[in-house]
């Protein structure tokens, strides 16, 4: 594909990612209303989030194999249709079992939609254009979690929780029409036997880790059970890893992990994704619970994270090309860590402009970090390695982001047993800040010329 055509295709995939991430985050805002309408408790209503994430994580490994066997453009457009229709269908009946079934279908569609769309871009982009093209795929991951609380509050206040799901109809139709005209991909079907045992191992391991995140997020009383489920998931992850290494035709290859520029996205990058999942969640609750702000006011200040993302976006590619991946990533991660520590210092008396500024700085650091990470991860991979690498990255990214919320909720619940509620939030944010130092230290070990062929 030509550069300008590929940019348009990347924007279509970015819109699909935005729809998926907005859907998975905005639902949280509607859970109290859904629980009341369905006459179920809050934990039952939260299954709407858990079931979606579970089915998405389980079926992401399938996306890479299907992308070898079927025309990728058709597969992407099919996933967009299925995601949109299942989303709209959620609002048709106020029945928990029915809604969970539709959310499971949405999760399956999301598992195909974004990984396949991203693979189309990765396998058609030239190395010299990788940074500029992949930068389009970063903004949805940053914007959607930041605007979801505010948008959700307004939609529910003005209409009803069903409209949270109906929002996807115009977005999905727009993506479908644009994708039909702007995405051009002519991949040939490959002979690829299906590694059923590998799929089951990876799917169950990913499912257990996500279930553990959900259980752990419910507080101290579920800590033991959640820890056991997490341990089982990690053990199965080790077995999955060993299986994928030794089998002749694995579900997806692990060869890309031998390349350091890709490997650090799966290690330090995973920790960074955990903080991306945790920070909007913690900041929103901090402002609402101990500070007693309204949901709309709290959402308004969390949206400054989005404004930071947006403000730095036109400059991310020039910054990376000027500093190189190593130093751009180090500066960005340093800023993201520093802003997390500053959030840990917020009190009820903190000036609102200061809270807005720190949130803005956090958004700047997050945007530059993810643009650097996402481009560097594929900068030194061959075309043959990109399919498997994309599958692995998609699984790890989803698990990391989902587990970030569970990890933060568990820490918060533990600290709240011994500390005041305000101090519990502050200490939790401080621990998240400490955790975010590891990606920074790892980035500093990179060679200064890493990924230079894409700059």
JSON list of N, CA and C in Angstrom, two decimals, residues 58-76 78-79 82 108-113 115-117 119-120 123 185 187-195 199 250-252 387-388 390-391:
[
{"chain": "A", "resi": 58, "resn": "UNK", "atom": "N", "xyz": [-9.51, -14.93, 25.53]},
{"chain": "A", "resi": 58, "resn": "UNK", "atom": "CA", "xyz": [-9.49, -16.33, 25.12]},
{"chain": "A", "resi": 58, "resn": "UNK", "atom": "C", "xyz": [-9.31, -16.47, 23.60]},
{"chain": "A", "resi": 59, "resn": "UNK", "atom": "N", "xyz": [-9.96, -15.59, 22.85]},
{"chain": "A", "resi": 59, "resn": "UNK", "atom": "CA", "xyz": [-9.98, -15.77, 21.40]},
{"chain": "A", "resi": 59, "resn": "UNK", "atom": "C", "xyz": [-8.96, -14.94, 20.63]},
{"chain": "A", "resi": 60, "resn": "UNK", "atom": "N", "xyz": [-8.24, -14.04, 21.29]},
{"chain": "A", "resi": 60, "resn": "UNK", "atom": "CA", "xyz": [-7.17, -13.32, 20.59]},
{"chain": "A", "resi": 60, "resn": "UNK", "atom": "C", "xyz": [-6.15, -14.27, 19.96]},
{"chain": "A", "resi": 61, "resn": "UNK", "atom": "N", "xyz": [-5.71, -15.35, 20.66]},
{"chain": "A", "resi": 61, "resn": "UNK", "atom": "CA", "xyz": [-4.76, -16.27, 20.02]},
{"chain": "A", "resi": 61, "resn": "UNK", "atom": "C", "xyz": [-5.28, -16.89, 18.73]},
{"chain": "A", "resi": 62, "resn": "UNK", "atom": "N", "xyz": [-6.60, -16.98, 18.60]},
{"chain": "A", "resi": 62, "resn": "UNK", "atom": "CA", "xyz": [-7.19, -17.54, 17.39]},
{"chain": "A", "resi": 62, "resn": "UNK", "atom": "C", "xyz": [-7.07, -16.58, 16.21]},
{"chain": "A", "resi": 63, "resn": "UNK", "atom": "N", "xyz": [-6.97, -15.28, 16.49]},
{"chain": "A", "resi": 63, "resn": "UNK", "atom": "CA", "xyz": [-6.99, -14.28, 15.42]},
{"chain": "A", "resi": 63, "resn": "UNK", "atom": "C", "xyz": [-5.80, -14.43, 14.47]},
{"chain": "A", "resi": 64, "resn": "UNK", "atom": "N", "xyz": [-4.62, -14.71, 15.01]},
{"chain": "A", "resi": 64, "resn": "UNK", "atom": "CA", "xyz": [-3.43, -14.86, 14.17]},
{"chain": "A", "resi": 64, "resn": "UNK", "atom": "C", "xyz": [-3.55, -16.04, 13.21]},
{"chain": "A", "resi": 65, "resn": "UNK", "atom": "N", "xyz": [-4.12, -17.15, 13.70]},
{"chain": "A", "resi": 65, "resn": "UNK", "atom": "CA", "xyz": [-4.29, -18.33, 12.84]},
{"chain": "A", "resi": 65, "resn": "UNK", "atom": "C", "xyz": [-5.34, -18.06, 11.76]},
{"chain": "A", "resi": 66, "resn": "UNK", "atom": "N", "xyz": [-6.46, -17.46, 12.14]},
{"chain": "A", "resi": 66, "resn": "UNK", "atom": "CA", "xyz": [-7.50, -17.15, 11.15]},
{"chain": "A", "resi": 66, "resn": "UNK", "atom": "C", "xyz": [-6.99, -16.16, 10.10]},
{"chain": "A", "resi": 67, "resn": "UNK", "atom": "N", "xyz": [-6.10, -15.24, 10.51]},
{"chain": "A", "resi": 67, "resn": "UNK", "atom": "CA", "xyz": [-5.55, -14.26, 9.57]},
{"chain": "A", "resi": 67, "resn": "UNK", "atom": "C", "xyz": [-4.65, -14.91, 8.53]},
{"chain": "A", "resi": 68, "resn": "UNK", "atom": "N", "xyz": [-4.20, -16.12, 8.81]},
{"chain": "A", "resi": 68, "resn": "UNK", "atom": "CA", "xyz": [-3.43, -16.87, 7.81]},
{"chain": "A", "resi": 68, "resn": "UNK", "atom": "C", "xyz": [-4.34, -17.62, 6.84]},
{"chain": "A", "resi": 69, "resn": "UNK", "atom": "N", "xyz": [-5.48, -18.04, 7.34]},
{"chain": "A", "resi": 69, "resn": "UNK", "atom": "CA", "xyz": [-6.36, -18.91, 6.56]},
{"chain": "A", "resi": 69, "resn": "UNK", "atom": "C", "xyz": [-7.39, -18.16, 5.71]},
{"chain": "A", "resi": 70, "resn": "UNK", "atom": "N", "xyz": [-7.74, -16.92, 6.12]},
{"chain": "A", "resi": 70, "resn": "UNK", "atom": "CA", "xyz": [-8.83, -16.19, 5.48]},
{"chain": "A", "resi": 70, "resn": "UNK", "atom": "C", "xyz": [-8.35, -14.83, 4.99]},
{"chain": "A", "resi": 71, "resn": "UNK", "atom": "N", "xyz": [-9.07, -14.22, 4.04]},
{"chain": "A", "resi": 71, "resn": "UNK", "atom": "CA", "xyz": [-8.74, -12.84, 3.64]},
{"chain": "A", "resi": 71, "resn": "UNK", "atom": "C", "xyz": [-8.88, -11.89, 4.83]},
{"chain": "A", "resi": 72, "resn": "UNK", "atom": "N", "xyz": [-7.79, -11.19, 5.17]},
{"chain": "A", "resi": 72, "resn": "UNK", "atom": "CA", "xyz": [-7.77, -10.41, 6.40]},
{"chain": "A", "resi": 72, "resn": "UNK", "atom": "C", "xyz": [-8.76, -9.24, 6.37]},
{"chain": "A", "resi": 73, "resn": "UNK", "atom": "N", "xyz": [-8.92, -8.61, 5.23]},
{"chain": "A", "resi": 73, "resn": "UNK", "atom": "CA", "xyz": [-9.87, -7.50, 5.14]},
{"chain": "A", "resi": 73, "resn": "UNK", "atom": "C", "xyz": [-11.28, -7.98, 5.45]},
{"chain": "A", "resi": 74, "resn": "UNK", "atom": "N", "xyz": [-11.68, -9.10, 4.86]},
{"chain": "A", "resi": 74, "resn": "UNK", "atom": "CA", "xyz": [-13.02, -9.64, 5.10]},
{"chain": "A", "resi": 74, "resn": "UNK", "atom": "C", "xyz": [-13.20, -10.02, 6.57]},
{"chain": "A", "resi": 75, "resn": "UNK", "atom": "N", "xyz": [-12.15, -10.59, 7.14]},
{"chain": "A", "resi": 75, "resn": "UNK", "atom": "CA", "xyz": [-12.20, -10.99, 8.54]},
{"chain": "A", "resi": 75, "resn": "UNK", "atom": "C", "xyz": [-12.37, -9.77, 9.45]},
{"chain": "A", "resi": 76, "resn": "UNK", "atom": "N", "xyz": [-11.66, -8.71, 9.15]},
{"chain": "A", "resi": 76, "resn": "UNK", "atom": "CA", "xyz": [-11.75, -7.47, 9.93]},
{"chain": "A", "resi": 76, "resn": "UNK", "atom": "C", "xyz": [-13.16, -6.88, 9.83]},
{"chain": "A", "resi": 78, "resn": "UNK", "atom": "N", "xyz": [-15.96, -8.37, 9.00]},
{"chain": "A", "resi": 78, "resn": "UNK", "atom": "CA", "xyz": [-16.90, -9.27, 9.68]},
{"chain": "A", "resi": 78, "resn": "UNK", "atom": "C", "xyz": [-16.89, -9.02, 11.19]},
{"chain": "A", "resi": 79, "resn": "UNK", "atom": "N", "xyz": [-15.69, -8.85, 11.76]},
{"chain": "A", "resi": 79, "resn": "UNK", "atom": "CA", "xyz": [-15.57, -8.61, 13.19]},
{"chain": "A", "resi": 79, "resn": "UNK", "atom": "C", "xyz": [-16.22, -7.28, 13.58]},
{"chain": "A", "resi": 82, "resn": "UNK", "atom": "N", "xyz": [-20.01, -7.83, 13.60]},
{"chain": "A", "resi": 82, "resn": "UNK", "atom": "CA", "xyz": [-20.42, -8.65, 14.75]},
{"chain": "A", "resi": 82, "resn": "UNK", "atom": "C", "xyz": [-20.31, -7.86, 16.05]},
{"chain": "A", "resi": 108, "resn": "UNK", "atom": "N", "xyz": [-15.66, -11.92, 21.68]},
{"chain": "A", "resi": 108, "resn": "UNK", "atom": "CA", "xyz": [-15.14, -12.72, 20.57]},
{"chain": "A", "resi": 108, "resn": "UNK", "atom": "C", "xyz": [-14.86, -11.84, 19.36]},
{"chain": "A", "resi": 109, "resn": "UNK", "atom": "N", "xyz": [-15.80, -10.94, 19.04]},
{"chain": "A", "resi": 109, "resn": "UNK", "atom": "CA", "xyz": [-15.63, -10.05, 17.89]},
{"chain": "A", "resi": 109, "resn": "UNK", "atom": "C", "xyz": [-14.44, -9.11, 18.10]},
{"chain": "A", "resi": 110, "resn": "UNK", "atom": "N", "xyz": [-14.30, -8.58, 19.32]},
{"chain": "A", "resi": 110, "resn": "UNK", "atom": "CA", "xyz": [-13.17, -7.69, 19.62]},
{"chain": "A", "resi": 110, "resn": "UNK", "atom": "C", "xyz": [-11.84, -8.39, 19.51]},
{"chain": "A", "resi": 111, "resn": "UNK", "atom": "N", "xyz": [-11.82, -9.69, 19.84]},
{"chain": "A", "resi": 111, "resn": "UNK", "atom": "CA", "xyz": [-10.58, -10.48, 19.76]},
{"chain": "A", "resi": 111, "resn": "UNK", "atom": "C", "xyz": [-10.09, -10.61, 18.32]},
{"chain": "A", "resi": 112, "resn": "UNK", "atom": "N", "xyz": [-11.02, -10.55, 17.36]},
{"chain": "A", "resi": 112, "resn": "UNK", "atom": "CA", "xyz": [-10.65, -10.62, 15.95]},
{"chain": "A", "resi": 112, "resn": "UNK", "atom": "C", "xyz": [-10.40, -9.23, 15.37]},
{"chain": "A", "resi": 113, "resn": "UNK", "atom": "N", "xyz": [-11.24, -8.27, 15.74]},
{"chain": "A", "resi": 113, "resn": "UNK", "atom": "CA", "xyz": [-11.28, -6.98, 15.07]},
{"chain": "A", "resi": 113, "resn": "UNK", "atom": "C", "xyz": [-9.95, -6.23, 15.12]},
{"chain": "A", "resi": 115, "resn": "UNK", "atom": "N", "xyz": [-6.74, -7.06, 16.52]},
{"chain": "A", "resi": 115, "resn": "UNK", "atom": "CA", "xyz": [-5.50, -7.73, 16.11]},
{"chain": "A", "resi": 115, "resn": "UNK", "atom": "C", "xyz": [-5.38, -7.94, 14.60]},
{"chain": "A", "resi": 116, "resn": "UNK", "atom": "N", "xyz": [-6.49, -8.31, 13.96]},
{"chain": "A", "resi": 116, "resn": "UNK", "atom": "CA", "xyz": [-6.45, -8.53, 12.51]},
{"chain": "A", "resi": 116, "resn": "UNK", "atom": "C", "xyz": [-6.24, -7.20, 11.78]},
{"chain": "A", "resi": 117, "resn": "UNK", "atom": "N", "xyz": [-6.95, -6.15, 12.22]},
{"chain": "A", "resi": 117, "resn": "UNK", "atom": "CA", "xyz": [-6.76, -4.84, 11.61]},
{"chain": "A", "resi": 117, "resn": "UNK", "atom": "C", "xyz": [-5.33, -4.35, 11.75]},
{"chain": "A", "resi": 119, "resn": "UNK", "atom": "N", "xyz": [-2.67, -6.18, 12.16]},
{"chain": "A", "resi": 119, "resn": "UNK", "atom": "CA", "xyz": [-1.79, -7.02, 11.35]},
{"chain": "A", "resi": 119, "resn": "UNK", "atom": "C", "xyz": [-1.78, -6.57, 9.89]},
{"chain": "A", "resi": 120, "resn": "UNK", "atom": "N", "xyz": [-2.93, -6.16, 9.37]},
{"chain": "A", "resi": 120, "resn": "UNK", "atom": "CA", "xyz": [-2.98, -5.64, 8.00]},
{"chain": "A", "resi": 120, "resn": "UNK", "atom": "C", "xyz": [-2.02, -4.47, 7.84]},
{"chain": "A", "resi": 123, "resn": "UNK", "atom": "N", "xyz": [1.90, -5.63, 8.22]},
{"chain": "A", "resi": 123, "resn": "UNK", "atom": "CA", "xyz": [2.49, -6.40, 7.12]},
{"chain": "A", "resi": 123, "resn": "UNK", "atom": "C", "xyz": [2.55, -5.62, 5.81]},
{"chain": "A", "resi": 185, "resn": "UNK", "atom": "N", "xyz": [-5.93, -5.09, 1.09]},
{"chain": "A", "resi": 185, "resn": "UNK", "atom": "CA", "xyz": [-5.06, -6.17, 1.56]},
{"chain": "A", "resi": 185, "resn": "UNK", "atom": "C", "xyz": [-5.33, -7.40, 0.72]},
{"chain": "A", "resi": 187, "resn": "UNK", "atom": "N", "xyz": [-3.70, -10.65, 1.10]},
{"chain": "A", "resi": 187, "resn": "UNK", "atom": "CA", "xyz": [-2.94, -11.78, 1.61]},
{"chain": "A", "resi": 187, "resn": "UNK", "atom": "C", "xyz": [-3.45, -13.09, 1.02]},
{"chain": "A", "resi": 188, "resn": "UNK", "atom": "N", "xyz": [-2.53, -14.01, 0.83]},
{"chain": "A", "resi": 188, "resn": "UNK", "atom": "CA", "xyz": [-2.87, -15.34, 0.31]},
{"chain": "A", "resi": 188, "resn": "UNK", "atom": "C", "xyz": [-3.05, -16.31, 1.48]},
{"chain": "A", "resi": 189, "resn": "UNK", "atom": "N", "xyz": [-3.99, -17.23, 1.32]},
{"chain": "A", "resi": 189, "resn": "UNK", "atom": "CA", "xyz": [-4.22, -18.25, 2.35]},
{"chain": "A", "resi": 189, "resn": "UNK", "atom": "C", "xyz": [-2.99, -19.13, 2.51]},
{"chain": "A", "resi": 190, "resn": "UNK", "atom": "N", "xyz": [-2.65, -19.45, 3.76]},
{"chain": "A", "resi": 190, "resn": "UNK", "atom": "CA", "xyz": [-1.48, -20.26, 4.06]},
{"chain": "A", "resi": 190, "resn": "UNK", "atom": "C", "xyz": [-1.91, -21.61, 4.62]},
{"chain": "A", "resi": 191, "resn": "UNK", "atom": "N", "xyz": [-1.03, -22.60, 4.42]},
{"chain": "A", "resi": 191, "resn": "UNK", "atom": "CA", "xyz": [-1.24, -23.89, 5.06]},
{"chain": "A", "resi": 191, "resn": "UNK", "atom": "C", "xyz": [-0.76, -23.77, 6.50]},
{"chain": "A", "resi": 192, "resn": "UNK", "atom": "N", "xyz": [-1.70, -23.80, 7.44]},
{"chain": "A", "resi": 192, "resn": "UNK", "atom": "CA", "xyz": [-1.34, -23.62, 8.85]},
{"chain": "A", "resi": 192, "resn": "UNK", "atom": "C", "xyz": [-2.21, -24.54, 9.70]},
{"chain": "A", "resi": 193, "resn": "UNK", "atom": "N", "xyz": [-1.68, -25.70, 10.10]},
{"chain": "A", "resi": 193, "resn": "UNK", "atom": "CA", "xyz": [-2.47, -26.59, 10.97]},
{"chain": "A", "resi": 193, "resn": "UNK", "atom": "C", "xyz": [-2.78, -25.91, 12.29]},
{"chain": "A", "resi": 194, "resn": "UNK", "atom": "N", "xyz": [-3.94, -26.24, 12.85]},
{"chain": "A", "resi": 194, "resn": "UNK", "atom": "CA", "xyz": [-4.38, -25.57, 14.08]},
{"chain": "A", "resi": 194, "resn": "UNK", "atom": "C", "xyz": [-3.84, -26.30, 15.30]},
{"chain": "A", "resi": 195, "resn": "UNK", "atom": "N", "xyz": [-3.12, -25.57, 16.13]},
{"chain": "A", "resi": 195, "resn": "UNK", "atom": "CA", "xyz": [-2.54, -26.11, 17.36]},
{"chain": "A", "resi": 195, "resn": "UNK", "atom": "C", "xyz": [-3.62, -26.06, 18.45]},
{"chain": "A", "resi": 199, "resn": "UNK", "atom": "N", "xyz": [-3.83, -23.74, 21.81]},
{"chain": "A", "resi": 199, "resn": "UNK", "atom": "CA", "xyz": [-4.93, -22.78, 21.96]},
{"chain": "A", "resi": 199, "resn": "UNK", "atom": "C", "xyz": [-5.61, -22.95, 23.31]},
{"chain": "A", "resi": 250, "resn": "UNK", "atom": "N", "xyz": [3.36, -24.29, 16.18]},
{"chain": "A", "resi": 250, "resn": "UNK", "atom": "CA", "xyz": [2.67, -23.70, 17.33]},
{"chain": "A", "resi": 250, "resn": "UNK", "atom": "C", "xyz": [1.53, -22.79, 16.91]},
{"chain": "A", "resi": 251, "resn": "UNK", "atom": "N", "xyz": [0.64, -22.53, 17.85]},
{"chain": "A", "resi": 251, "resn": "UNK", "atom": "CA", "xyz": [-0.46, -21.59, 17.61]},
{"chain": "A", "resi": 251, "resn": "UNK", "atom": "C", "xyz": [0.10, -20.25, 17.15]},
{"chain": "A", "resi": 252, "resn": "UNK", "atom": "N", "xyz": [1.15, -19.78, 17.78]},
{"chain": "A", "resi": 252, "resn": "UNK", "atom": "CA", "xyz": [1.93, -18.64, 17.32]},
{"chain": "A", "resi": 252, "resn": "UNK", "atom": "C", "xyz": [3.36, -18.81, 17.82]},
{"chain": "A", "resi": 387, "resn": "UNK", "atom": "N", "xyz": [3.18, -11.55, 12.44]},
{"chain": "A", "resi": 387, "resn": "UNK", "atom": "CA", "xyz": [1.88, -12.12, 12.76]},
{"chain": "A", "resi": 387, "resn": "UNK", "atom": "C", "xyz": [1.88, -12.68, 14.18]},
{"chain": "A", "resi": 388, "resn": "UNK", "atom": "N", "xyz": [2.85, -13.55, 14.47]},
{"chain": "A", "resi": 388, "resn": "UNK", "atom": "CA", "xyz": [2.93, -14.16, 15.79]},
{"chain": "A", "resi": 388, "resn": "UNK", "atom": "C", "xyz": [3.21, -13.12, 16.86]},
{"chain": "A", "resi": 390, "resn": "UNK", "atom": "N", "xyz": [2.36, -9.96, 16.82]},
{"chain": "A", "resi": 390, "resn": "UNK", "atom": "CA", "xyz": [1.15, -9.18, 17.01]},
{"chain": "A", "resi": 390, "resn": "UNK", "atom": "C", "xyz": [0.15, -9.92, 17.90]},
{"chain": "A", "resi": 391, "resn": "UNK", "atom": "N", "xyz": [0.04, -11.24, 17.70]},
{"chain": "A", "resi": 391, "resn": "UNK", "atom": "CA", "xyz": [-0.86, -12.05, 18.53]},
{"chain": "A", "resi": 391, "resn": "UNK", "atom": "C", "xyz": [-0.41, -12.05, 19.98]}
]
